[in-house]
Amino acid sequence: MSRNFYKPGKPRRPGHKRPASARPAHSAPAREVFEVRIEKMVQGGEGMARLPDGRVCFVAGALPGELCKVAVTFTKKDFSRGHVVEVLEGANPDRVEARCPLYGKCGGCSLQHLDSEKQAEYLAQVERENFRRIARIELPESFTVHTGPAWGYRNRARVVVVCDQAGDKPIVRFGFRKQESNSVALFKNCPVLTPALNDFLQGRAREIFAGKFRPGREMEVNLFDNGAGEISYYYEGMPAHEFSENAVSVAEICGKKIEADAGVFFQSNLALLPALVKSVRDAVDEGLASGEASDEWLIDLFSGVGFFAAMLLDKFKRVTTVEREEKCLQHAKVNLSVTSGAESVVENVSAPAEEWLAQNVVDIPATLIVDPPRTGLPKEALDAIAASSVNRLIYVSCHPVTLARDTALLAEKGFKIRRAEAFAFYPQTPHLEMMLVLAR
Ligand SMILES: C[S@@+](CC[C@H](N)C(=O)[O-])C[C@H]1O[C@@H](n2cnc3c(N)ncnc32)[C@H](O)[C@@H]1O
């Protein structure tokens, strides 16, 4: 990867084209151009700067310390958004050339201009600031980010299949739906997808989808690589026979076989998933050893196909999984019966977690694990947890902003952070997976 374009002090050649690494993640017509100094990185991976009138501007493609020429593309009363046109001075030493030709075009992987080795460090700092700003809580000194492969890690993706016809010949191409737009960025090889997914798209997928969708039509297809060379796929309206043959697969994680279909949620970084499982299991052990939590009952809320419950089943006498998507229920039953220890009593519920909590009295210090979507915990769920006898909560989150908000609300009810860890599940993007242990 070339690092020299933005090396401090390196003279820029006149008329040199703006490099891919400085192009905006979201292209939009520029209104005004300013010279600003980037103060820090903020949530979303953008650089924060102040415009001459004092307003905050979030700058795509910028890194802390850099003096940038910025095109402002979006303005509100109290903040603006823009993108780097040029780094004028003080290029951050961690800046690198983006590797993917779709950087700034497809809407994903907007952190490619930052050295892969340094991304976790910057994002950890952003999370610390999120907690200070949103929750007024300091993450513990011990807060760490577990890292895995920087490229070729993503085992799950939603791609757009674009079918066309050249004479009699069907042409099948693949792309990603651009963020905040309906258009499609076509790609041949995506460097964050696993090699098996790229191979599938360049080979078998063309045969599978040729002729399946009407020419001129775009279809969204979910893909899943089970880590053992098997690719499953799902699209809306998939016939039942095709679904049972091609959508369902089994992934082996930490020695356990987990069944899912490509239409439901599944973790998307199988390489780093064992590290999260280990942290969750350690957190459970600590709770049981300290007496803060009981081995009488594990409640896995937002359980998907019962992933965490399956990983923890050996430690509990009774296990309840609660998941809103009915499509997950059958898989959860399979996953928890296959791995079931003889004495565990398992109950798989299909319901909104907040409704289940409101209707079921948790009057023992059960061990509770929650893994909600990006929106975080619904208020009713937070209230019910606070009113229950649960004293220890393992909160897995894919969105640190809602995690910080919920942590603040739980802190009002006496919960304190015992452990904070992050997992770089999505390198080249500004997203982090977090695990907090909260206890009272
Ligand atoms: C981030 S995924 C976690 C799934 C699972 N823990 C895993 O690791 O595979 C969040 C899950 O919550 C489910 N969900 C969303 N809102 C829900 C709600 N209000 N009640 C219950 N489940 C919900 C989604 O369908 C999804 O399966």
Short mmCIF file of C-alpha atoms and ligand atoms in Angstrom, two decimals, residues 265-267 300-308 322-325 328 351-354 371-373 378 398, ligand 1:
data_model
loop_
_atom_site.label_atom_id
_atom_site.label_comp_id
_atom_site.label_asym_id
_atom_site.label_seq_id
_atom_site.Cartn_x
_atom_site.Cartn_y
_atom_site.Cartn_z
CA PHE A 265 -29.04 -12.31 11.25
CA PHE A 266 -25.71 -13.98 11.76
CA GLN A 267 -22.40 -12.57 12.94
CA ASP A 300 -30.57 -14.48 25.94
CA LEU A 301 -32.53 -11.51 24.58
CA PHE A 302 -32.38 -10.56 20.86
CA SER A 303 -31.10 -14.08 20.46
CA GLY A 304 -31.25 -14.53 16.67
CA VAL A 305 -30.67 -18.23 16.03
CA GLY A 306 -29.69 -18.71 19.68
CA PHE A 307 -26.00 -18.10 19.11
CA PHE A 308 -24.92 -16.92 22.58
CA VAL A 322 -36.15 -14.44 23.01
CA GLU A 323 -36.14 -13.24 19.41
CA ARG A 324 -38.69 -11.25 17.43
CA GLU A 325 -38.03 -12.81 13.99
CA CYS A 328 -35.04 -17.69 13.70
CA ALA A 351 -41.59 -12.34 20.72
CA PRO A 352 -40.34 -8.78 21.06
CA ALA A 353 -37.85 -8.78 23.95
CA GLU A 354 -39.52 -5.80 25.64
CA ASP A 371 -27.51 -8.19 21.76
CA PRO A 372 -29.98 -5.69 20.29
CA PRO A 373 -29.94 -4.14 16.79
CA PRO A 378 -36.22 -0.24 23.91
CA CYS A 398 -23.00 -3.11 17.22
C1 LIG B 1 -27.59 -8.00 16.47
S1 LIG B 1 -28.69 -9.31 16.18
C2 LIG B 1 -28.15 -10.47 17.38
C3 LIG B 1 -28.52 -11.91 17.16
C4 LIG B 1 -27.81 -12.94 18.01
N1 LIG B 1 -27.55 -12.51 19.35
C5 LIG B 1 -26.54 -13.43 17.35
O1 LIG B 1 -25.46 -13.20 17.90
O2 LIG B 1 -26.62 -14.04 16.29
C6 LIG B 1 -30.16 -8.63 16.83
C7 LIG B 1 -31.35 -9.56 16.76
O3 LIG B 1 -32.45 -8.93 17.46
C8 LIG B 1 -33.64 -9.18 16.76
N2 LIG B 1 -34.59 -8.15 17.21
C9 LIG B 1 -34.71 -6.87 16.79
N3 LIG B 1 -35.62 -6.21 17.54
C10 LIG B 1 -36.07 -7.09 18.46
C11 LIG B 1 -36.98 -6.99 19.54
N4 LIG B 1 -37.62 -5.86 19.82
N5 LIG B 1 -37.19 -8.09 20.30
C12 LIG B 1 -36.55 -9.25 20.04
N6 LIG B 1 -35.67 -9.41 19.03
C13 LIG B 1 -35.43 -8.33 18.26
C14 LIG B 1 -33.24 -9.16 15.30
O4 LIG B 1 -34.17 -9.88 14.53
C15 LIG B 1 -31.86 -9.84 15.36
O5 LIG B 1 -31.96 -11.23 15.20
#
